[in-house]
């Protein structure tokens, strides 16, 4: 019987894929097979509802699992292969799709089966638009973290088997695995955010935003240039399609022009406020409230007003 | 001397795309083309290697007829030669088709010691061409690269993977995809722009690539594309004194219950 295959090297994301996979299973009537890289992960996936879990052993580098996963997908006649949309996952997904001569949808936001094809939605043009696409089966799909809720452990009785991954590419050597230190803030979960853009003239002026953030009990976020080009703030604080998606009740920007790639990350904010000298800046079209003016004049006034 | 291939896509500039508020359709009529932003990093990295240690840099692109407009811009950024496949088939191509076309083209114009791609394209951002291309060519892929070296026939790259970095060393040729932090693409100088006019470009006909109709048929087809419409209040406070605007803002935020 054709199946649905899921994989993520990160088990929290794999559990989200179980939710997505069970959704498909309800319409497709196919069994759900998960691939895991550790015994603990395999047990958790089986408990969460995977009908079958294959424990892949003998491969330290997740990217090296592409070949065995593709072989497994072929053997299982998998019609849909869901892979967690991490950087590693996207690398693996492309190789699996290539091996299976299949299409690959990157970071699908919704998935369903319609007319014997996989129908998905995803962002296009830097977040400006949503494309609805149909892919012939078998199809590979990556799904960004937190797109689906984690499946919770129920009375799942999925059977666990193990499979030794063979091969590995002798030309490739991986070394110096080094975790990136996070500074603890999770902008994605912050309730209030003061966001600075390149309207800020120099790093020292961040104090202006910090004062306002303090008055608002907000976290500081920024645009990509502030983090990636100027390195004034850590990269995990930048908001947008290539950075964080925020869900704050209040987002207040200082000197942010509001290009689409940035705005794509603030759409879920409840109230959007913008301060910018340029009345034509796109941020005002995306904002609930705006003040056209110099942030060096306006930000301290807002801070003072809030302190009252 | 090393031979490098850099792949690029000629895309619509999303900043010129308007969303029609009435039906959320996209108005592309005023949109100009640009070299995809991520590919500018790929091109810059190839040119840095060319300058640093001597290498020849070829570029290749697959696109619709508009792709011909890209050649001069591309060459002014430093590559020695550009190959282009201009065919309407590109308008419906997905990652499967694009990587297939580029793989055959690279076999024709290669072999290469290194093939560099951007991590994704600025329009579709499918992030799959580099690893697919690698697989099709039977080469290792090193994706999401933030620093890159070529030494004695070896490719040494540091990958950026969200929560960690790692170094990948490949003996022999590899296909890499680079992330924007890897470099800062320069703006071509007048001298480079003038030099571009003298550099060669060569068209490769899609028919000469020997791909079957099946290999040219996209696995993914687009059904609809809808622009995001932001439904926001769009209230601008425009009193002459900023203190008055701030007072109004504070009142509005209090009313929203967020202050
Ligand atoms: C593929 C791709 C992906 C991208 N992903 C992201 C992303 O995830 N996140 C992101 O943020 N960007 C992203 N970008 C970049 C994005 O397109 C914009 O370039 C960026 O968001 C602009 O940052 P900014 O608003 O800080 O700077 P600018 O666009 O330079 O805007 C600065 C603003 O400050 C105003 N200003 C200047 N001085 C003052 C003053 N004294 N007081 C008040 N206002 C002032 C100006 O009027 C202007 O509106 C991406 C781009 C590409 C091509």
XYZ file of C-alpha atoms and ligand atoms in Angstrom:
620
model
C 0.000 0.000 0.000
C 1.417 3.413 -0.877
C 2.394 5.464 2.096
C 3.230 8.790 3.612
C 6.806 9.122 4.770
C 8.016 11.750 7.248
C 11.466 12.752 8.411
C 13.186 15.469 10.395
C 16.564 15.265 12.098
C 14.951 17.447 14.773
C 12.388 15.336 16.611
C 10.275 18.279 17.795
C 9.702 19.082 14.112
C 9.197 15.401 13.261
C 6.293 15.394 15.745
C 4.787 18.376 13.917
C 5.102 16.391 10.700
C 3.171 13.552 12.337
C 0.260 15.987 12.687
C 0.571 17.002 9.036
C 0.936 13.349 7.999
C -2.099 12.216 10.008
C -4.100 14.942 8.261
C -3.125 13.509 4.892
C -3.715 9.974 6.090
C -7.325 10.842 6.827
C -7.976 11.654 3.158
C -5.458 9.370 1.456
C -5.992 6.282 3.581
C -2.290 5.508 3.388
C -0.131 4.378 6.254
C 2.210 6.812 7.964
C 5.857 5.823 8.139
C 8.410 7.898 10.032
C 12.183 7.821 9.847
C 14.097 8.467 13.087
C 17.772 8.784 13.930
C 17.634 7.683 17.567
C 15.763 5.118 19.570
C 14.154 7.724 21.824
C 12.916 9.646 18.786
C 11.587 6.452 17.226
C 9.630 5.603 20.373
C 8.169 9.115 20.558
C 7.087 9.024 16.907
C 5.443 5.634 17.313
C 3.601 6.833 20.404
C 2.453 9.971 18.594
C 0.743 8.005 15.862
C 3.190 6.864 13.183
C 2.077 3.426 11.961
C 5.634 2.399 11.381
C 8.994 3.857 12.378
C 12.278 3.053 10.706
C 15.292 3.711 12.906
C 18.132 4.666 10.626
C 21.551 3.824 12.061
C 25.139 4.219 10.992
C 24.998 7.729 9.587
C 26.305 10.632 11.699
C 25.674 13.369 9.164
C 21.913 13.858 8.581
C 22.590 14.950 4.978
C 24.075 11.499 4.429
C 20.606 10.033 5.070
C 19.198 11.353 1.798
C 20.087 8.212 -0.133
C 18.693 5.687 2.387
C 15.540 7.803 2.824
C 15.032 7.896 -0.940
C 15.480 4.115 -1.116
C 13.033 3.621 1.715
C 10.516 5.942 0.056
C 10.799 3.969 -3.158
C 10.389 0.660 -1.332
C 7.396 1.935 0.641
C 5.896 3.374 -2.564
C 5.574 6.628 -0.642
C 3.225 9.027 -2.396
C 4.030 11.997 -0.160
C 7.312 12.561 1.641
C 7.235 15.293 4.300
C 10.549 16.647 5.531
C 11.156 19.212 8.288
C 12.135 22.550 6.734
C 15.438 23.143 8.504
C 18.523 23.927 6.405
C 19.591 20.288 6.687
C 16.070 19.109 5.904
C 15.841 21.220 2.752
C 19.176 19.858 1.571
C 18.028 16.286 2.185
C 14.610 16.911 0.587
C 16.144 18.139 -2.665
C 18.378 15.083 -2.910
C 15.510 12.707 -2.110
C 13.320 14.415 -4.721
C 16.080 14.178 -7.278
C 16.626 10.493 -6.574
C 12.880 9.777 -6.902
C 12.549 11.965 -10.008
C 9.902 13.837 -8.038
C 8.775 17.416 -7.513
C 9.637 19.262 -4.314
C 7.564 21.982 -2.689
C 9.593 24.144 -0.314
C 8.068 25.387 2.950
C 4.463 24.555 2.204
C 2.016 26.284 4.540
C -0.940 24.036 3.752
C -1.079 20.590 2.163
C -3.940 18.525 0.850
C -4.677 15.979 -1.822
C -6.875 17.146 -4.684
C -7.476 15.346 -7.966
C -4.673 12.868 -7.311
C -2.158 15.623 -6.892
C -0.632 17.262 -3.892
C -2.037 20.757 -3.525
C -0.008 23.208 -1.475
C 0.282 26.906 -0.693
C 3.542 28.768 -0.185
C 4.945 32.293 -0.221
C 6.411 33.901 -3.333
C 8.149 37.167 -4.193
C 9.659 37.709 -0.769
C 6.326 37.198 0.975
C 4.353 39.530 -1.282
C 2.142 36.740 -2.587
C 0.842 33.249 -1.882
C 1.019 30.663 -4.638
C -1.277 27.658 -4.752
C 0.446 24.839 -6.585
C -0.267 21.250 -7.641
C 2.470 18.623 -7.720
C 2.251 15.163 -9.259
C 2.765 12.214 -6.928
C 5.101 11.086 -5.589
C 5.906 14.497 -4.165
C 8.388 15.724 -1.601
C 7.441 18.653 0.635
C 9.373 20.588 3.252
C 7.441 22.184 6.088
C 8.842 25.015 8.182
C 9.095 24.501 11.950
C 5.932 25.476 13.904
C 3.650 25.263 10.856
C 1.721 22.420 12.527
C 1.201 21.645 16.204
C 3.168 18.775 17.651
C 1.340 15.458 17.742
C 0.955 14.351 21.329
C 1.759 10.900 22.550
C -1.420 8.868 22.426
C -1.740 5.143 22.570
C 0.219 4.775 19.323
C 1.494 1.220 18.811
C 3.571 1.787 15.684
C 6.074 -0.892 14.950
C 9.765 0.079 15.074
C 12.307 -1.561 12.789
C 15.873 -0.607 12.268
C 17.808 -0.091 9.089
C 21.553 0.309 8.667
C 22.342 3.192 6.370
C 25.039 2.136 3.989
C 27.511 4.144 2.044
C 28.242 7.734 2.867
C 30.278 9.718 0.385
C 34.029 9.103 0.808
C 34.741 12.480 -0.818
C 32.984 14.370 1.987
C 34.404 15.081 5.433
C 32.467 16.999 8.099
C 34.219 18.658 11.046
C 34.073 21.482 13.589
C 30.400 21.248 14.441
C 29.853 24.379 16.472
C 26.578 25.488 18.095
C 25.601 29.115 17.499
C 25.188 30.836 20.869
C 21.766 32.377 21.293
C 21.343 35.261 23.666
C 18.128 33.975 25.083
C 15.562 36.315 23.565
C 12.905 34.802 21.424
C 11.617 37.665 19.301
C 9.084 35.317 17.735
C 7.360 34.989 21.100
C 7.773 38.574 22.385
C 4.541 40.386 23.274
C 5.835 43.826 22.323
C 8.612 44.806 19.966
C 10.407 48.033 19.177
C 12.004 47.482 15.767
C 14.913 49.562 14.529
C 15.920 50.006 10.909
C 18.597 51.817 9.013
C 17.003 55.125 9.898
C 19.200 54.788 12.974
C 22.438 56.630 12.218
C 24.830 54.835 14.537
C 25.049 51.959 16.950
C 25.233 54.194 20.043
C 21.781 55.528 19.168
C 20.312 52.126 19.990
C 19.915 53.553 23.511
C 17.046 55.601 22.114
C 15.226 52.433 21.130
C 16.208 50.722 24.368
C 14.707 53.533 26.434
C 11.477 53.258 24.499
C 11.530 49.467 24.779
C 11.939 49.749 28.536
C 8.981 52.113 28.811
C 6.895 49.648 26.776
C 8.292 46.453 28.359
C 9.238 45.496 24.825
C 12.053 43.559 23.192
C 14.252 45.119 20.524
C 13.962 43.736 17.011
C 15.544 45.001 13.810
C 15.683 44.780 10.038
C 18.108 42.530 8.256
C 20.689 45.197 7.471
C 21.054 46.148 11.153
C 21.926 42.548 12.033
C 23.593 41.155 8.923
C 25.389 44.215 7.507
C 26.035 46.422 10.531
C 26.135 43.672 13.192
C 24.615 46.076 15.710
C 22.231 43.400 16.986
C 22.363 39.586 16.909
C 20.852 37.896 13.858
C 18.113 36.185 15.863
C 16.599 39.630 16.414
C 15.920 40.454 12.815
C 12.405 40.178 11.551
C 11.192 39.165 8.118
C 10.948 36.424 5.568
C 14.549 35.359 6.106
C 14.469 36.154 9.818
C 11.844 35.853 12.545
C 8.074 35.891 12.244
C 6.552 37.826 15.093
C 3.142 37.538 16.716
C 3.399 40.521 19.051
C 0.405 42.522 20.280
C 2.419 45.659 19.502
C 5.127 46.294 16.912
C 6.576 49.792 16.771
C 9.173 50.616 14.120
C 11.739 53.414 14.084
C 13.313 54.187 10.720
C 12.159 51.024 8.973
C 11.170 51.475 5.320
C 8.912 48.393 5.274
C 10.091 46.473 2.225
C 8.040 43.372 1.570
C 10.656 40.946 2.945
C 10.483 42.695 6.297
C 6.709 43.181 6.333
C 6.231 39.453 5.667
C 7.468 38.886 9.220
C 5.137 41.352 10.988
C 1.790 40.451 9.421
C 0.623 38.603 12.494
C 1.274 41.535 14.833
C -1.932 42.881 16.359
C -1.101 46.588 16.255
C 1.580 48.063 13.980
C 3.016 51.537 14.605
C 5.595 53.203 12.358
C 7.816 56.259 12.743
C 9.669 57.280 9.598
C 10.764 60.535 7.944
C 9.554 59.428 4.539
C 5.773 59.718 4.215
C 5.924 57.456 1.138
C 7.755 54.639 2.962
C 5.819 51.367 2.418
C 5.778 50.751 6.172
C 2.900 53.250 6.513
C 0.715 51.154 4.212
C 1.372 48.212 6.522
C 0.780 50.202 9.721
C -2.228 50.941 11.888
C -0.745 54.170 13.228
C 2.034 56.272 11.812
C 3.995 59.387 12.614
C 5.932 61.015 9.807
C 8.995 62.409 11.503
C 12.553 62.120 12.691
C 12.913 59.181 15.049
C 15.485 61.164 17.033
C 12.755 63.641 17.900
C 9.752 61.308 18.074
C 11.114 58.275 19.957
C 12.074 60.218 23.122
C 8.656 61.906 23.068
C 6.904 58.534 22.959
C 9.125 57.251 25.766
C 8.250 60.300 27.881
C 4.530 60.007 27.104
C 4.476 56.356 28.148
C 6.302 57.043 31.375
C 3.553 59.373 32.497
C 43.915 27.058 -12.825
C 40.520 26.323 -11.314
C 37.405 26.558 -13.385
C 34.318 27.859 -11.632
C 30.704 27.968 -12.775
C 28.224 30.312 -11.187
C 24.473 29.916 -11.778
C 22.117 32.872 -11.668
C 18.448 33.660 -12.251
C 16.999 36.768 -13.876
C 13.923 37.572 -11.775
C 11.240 40.219 -11.507
C 12.073 42.834 -8.902
C 9.463 42.273 -6.190
C 9.720 45.918 -5.140
C 7.982 46.922 -8.375
C 5.140 44.419 -8.042
C 1.844 45.921 -6.921
C -1.045 44.069 -5.364
C -4.452 45.115 -6.690
C -6.449 45.652 -3.524
C -9.761 44.748 -5.204
C -8.994 41.136 -6.135
C -5.496 40.549 -4.691
C -4.154 39.953 -8.190
C -0.575 40.951 -8.941
C 0.259 43.816 -11.253
C 3.589 42.889 -12.844
C 3.353 45.477 -15.626
C 5.773 47.898 -13.994
C 8.182 45.283 -12.694
C 11.718 45.325 -14.028
C 14.098 42.409 -13.939
C 17.175 42.017 -11.774
C 19.774 39.387 -11.047
C 18.336 37.468 -8.100
C 19.819 38.955 -4.923
C 21.155 35.665 -3.583
C 22.879 35.010 -6.904
C 24.720 38.319 -6.608
C 26.425 36.771 -3.582
C 27.206 33.648 -5.614
C 28.711 35.747 -8.416
C 30.726 37.862 -5.977
C 32.117 34.752 -4.300
C 33.208 33.290 -7.638
C 34.876 36.585 -8.541
C 36.621 36.807 -5.147
C 38.115 33.357 -5.796
C 39.065 34.458 -9.302
C 40.868 37.525 -7.929
C 42.364 35.789 -4.927
C 43.912 32.763 -6.523
C 43.308 32.910 -10.220
C 40.380 31.023 -11.715
C 38.233 31.295 -14.770
C 34.612 32.027 -14.026
C 31.788 31.012 -16.334
C 28.222 31.962 -15.587
C 25.082 30.208 -16.743
C 21.423 31.134 -16.640
C 18.173 29.536 -17.741
C 15.261 31.886 -18.301
C 12.649 33.225 -20.688
C 13.528 35.537 -23.552
C 14.070 38.413 -21.099
C 17.207 36.664 -19.899
C 19.150 38.193 -22.796
C 18.907 41.562 -21.033
C 20.872 40.166 -18.116
C 24.117 39.365 -19.917
C 25.765 42.770 -19.678
C 24.880 43.242 -16.034
C 26.219 39.782 -15.294
C 29.493 40.241 -17.153
C 30.130 43.620 -15.528
C 30.164 41.810 -12.171
C 33.333 39.946 -13.130
C 32.709 36.541 -14.761
C 34.742 35.838 -17.922
C 31.984 34.319 -20.002
C 28.256 33.748 -19.811
C 26.183 30.918 -21.253
C 22.451 31.426 -21.493
C 19.505 29.217 -22.269
C 16.638 31.479 -23.293
C 13.435 29.562 -23.743
C 9.768 30.125 -22.841
C 9.887 26.695 -21.150
C 11.634 28.502 -18.286
C 8.455 30.375 -17.372
C 6.822 27.138 -16.237
C 9.962 25.426 -14.973
C 10.176 24.198 -11.386
C 13.310 23.193 -9.493
C 13.226 19.778 -11.130
C 13.317 21.170 -14.668
C 15.737 24.006 -13.908
C 18.297 21.790 -12.211
C 17.970 19.258 -15.045
C 18.632 21.919 -17.687
C 21.564 23.428 -15.757
C 23.096 19.994 -15.154
C 23.216 19.138 -18.842
C 24.493 22.620 -19.698
C 27.249 22.331 -17.063
C 28.299 18.962 -18.499
C 28.536 20.576 -21.907
C 30.577 23.619 -20.862
C 32.546 21.974 -18.000
C 34.041 20.184 -16.268
C 34.234 22.580 -13.319
C 36.163 22.453 -10.055
C 33.406 24.323 -8.299
C 29.824 25.278 -9.070
C 28.287 28.093 -7.004
C 24.576 28.895 -6.648
C 22.626 31.257 -4.409
C 20.711 29.530 -1.595
C 17.417 30.205 -3.349
C 15.948 32.650 -5.843
C 14.467 35.978 -4.772
C 11.169 35.231 -6.538
C 10.282 31.590 -5.880
C 12.876 30.785 -3.198
C 12.609 27.062 -3.808
C 16.096 26.419 -2.418
C 16.544 23.198 -4.315
C 18.518 23.849 -7.477
C 22.008 23.548 -5.927
C 21.482 20.184 -4.183
C 19.528 18.801 -7.150
C 22.223 19.970 -9.540
C 24.875 18.303 -7.392
C 22.918 15.039 -7.323
C 22.358 15.130 -11.082
C 26.066 15.686 -11.716
C 27.065 13.027 -9.188
C 28.902 15.639 -7.111
C 28.713 16.341 -3.375
C 26.538 19.319 -2.408
C 27.511 21.793 0.291
C 24.500 23.970 0.982
C 24.054 27.192 3.038
C 27.717 28.161 2.891
C 28.884 31.250 4.796
C 32.594 31.005 3.991
C 34.366 29.213 1.203
C 37.915 28.234 0.201
C 39.389 26.350 -2.724
C 42.664 24.663 -1.862
C 44.629 22.066 -3.849
C 41.627 20.587 -5.565
C 39.654 20.594 -2.353
C 36.564 22.643 -1.508
C 36.425 23.732 2.139
C 33.223 25.416 3.250
C 31.609 26.519 6.498
C 27.868 25.943 6.513
C 25.360 27.978 8.493
C 22.552 25.764 9.725
C 20.290 27.784 11.973
C 21.503 26.502 15.322
C 25.075 25.531 14.391
C 27.872 25.841 11.889
C 29.995 23.029 10.496
C 32.933 22.719 8.144
C 32.580 20.458 5.129
C 35.625 19.448 3.095
C 35.140 17.833 -0.287
C 37.934 16.144 -2.210
C 37.433 17.172 -5.796
C 34.643 19.212 -7.330
C 31.481 20.211 -5.470
C 28.321 22.238 -5.901
C 27.794 24.846 -3.190
C 24.940 27.206 -2.352
C 25.842 30.393 -0.516
C 23.953 32.503 2.034
C 23.883 36.331 1.825
C 26.331 36.844 4.722
C 29.157 35.294 2.733
C 30.116 38.612 1.133
C 28.916 42.020 0.077
C 28.413 42.131 -3.697
C 30.075 45.186 -5.205
C 28.472 47.648 -7.485
C 30.219 47.267 -10.856
C 32.669 50.079 -11.647
C 32.557 51.996 -14.910
C 35.655 50.112 -16.002
C 33.949 46.778 -15.349
C 30.853 47.892 -17.218
C 32.952 48.874 -20.219
C 34.974 45.657 -20.062
C 31.739 43.648 -20.047
C 30.993 44.692 -23.607
C 34.071 42.820 -24.832
C 33.402 39.583 -22.955
C 31.839 36.591 -24.696
C 28.313 35.338 -24.247
C 27.041 32.157 -25.844
C 23.526 30.906 -26.328
C 22.801 27.252 -25.697
C 19.619 26.082 -27.387
C 17.421 23.988 -25.187
C 16.899 21.602 -28.109
C 20.656 20.918 -28.154
C 20.645 19.679 -24.569
C 19.014 16.372 -25.492
C 16.432 16.497 -22.713
C 13.275 14.431 -23.106
C 9.814 16.049 -22.983
C 9.415 14.339 -19.618
C 12.535 16.036 -18.271
C 11.209 19.377 -19.457
C 7.776 18.919 -17.873
C 7.473 20.570 -14.469
C 6.359 18.349 -11.599
C 4.785 21.351 -9.903
C 2.345 23.658 -11.674
C 1.051 26.948 -10.337
C -2.722 27.122 -9.967
C -3.135 30.639 -8.560
C -0.983 33.450 -7.200
C -2.593 35.962 -4.870
C -1.021 39.037 -3.341
C -1.166 39.672 0.356
C -3.541 42.491 1.187
C -2.781 44.154 4.504
C -5.919 45.295 6.204
C -4.623 47.934 8.561
C -6.030 51.157 9.908
C -3.450 53.363 8.136
C -3.996 56.330 10.453
C -1.294 58.983 10.024
C -0.969 61.620 12.736
C -0.037 64.815 10.979
C -0.149 67.678 13.477
C 2.606 70.269 13.053
C 3.976 69.604 16.545
C 5.295 66.074 17.106
C 4.260 66.284 20.759
C 0.624 66.415 19.606
C 1.121 63.394 17.331
C 2.698 61.451 20.145
C -0.194 62.341 22.468
C -2.660 61.072 19.852
C -0.637 57.903 19.364
C -0.541 57.260 23.110
C -4.319 57.705 23.268
C -4.830 55.339 20.324
C -2.596 52.684 21.885
C -4.441 53.002 25.177
C -7.701 52.482 23.333
C -6.279 49.405 21.604
C -5.437 48.112 25.044
C -1.756 47.684 24.309
C -0.449 50.456 26.534
C 15.900 38.061 -0.762
C 15.797 39.089 0.285
C 15.408 38.737 1.571
C 15.306 39.712 2.558
N 14.898 39.357 3.808
C 14.739 40.319 4.746
C 14.245 40.027 6.055
O 13.948 38.892 6.402
N 14.108 41.030 6.937
C 14.411 42.333 6.627
O 14.245 43.216 7.483
N 14.866 42.640 5.403
C 15.047 41.673 4.461
N 15.510 42.009 3.238
C 15.926 43.395 3.001
C 14.739 44.288 2.682
O 14.431 44.208 1.300
C 15.065 45.738 2.987
O 16.232 46.109 2.305
C 15.284 45.989 4.464
O 14.236 45.457 5.228
C 15.382 47.458 4.680
O 15.817 47.720 5.983
P 15.569 49.117 6.655
O 14.135 49.431 6.624
O 16.259 49.065 7.957
O 16.432 50.109 5.751
P 16.011 51.131 4.611
O 15.200 50.485 3.563
O 17.266 51.809 4.228
O 15.043 52.156 5.337
C 15.455 53.089 6.258
C 14.268 53.953 6.581
O 14.639 54.873 7.576
C 14.059 56.131 7.295
N 14.834 57.143 8.016
C 16.074 57.602 7.761
N 16.455 58.468 8.691
C 15.441 58.571 9.590
C 15.240 59.309 10.796
N 16.175 60.127 11.291
N 14.079 59.157 11.424
C 13.110 58.338 10.952
N 13.256 57.621 9.827
C 14.405 57.721 9.152
C 14.071 56.228 5.802
O 13.074 57.134 5.355
C 13.768 54.781 5.393
O 12.376 54.566 5.239
C 15.607 41.057 2.246
C 15.980 41.395 0.955
C 16.072 40.435 -0.018
C 16.448 40.854 -1.395
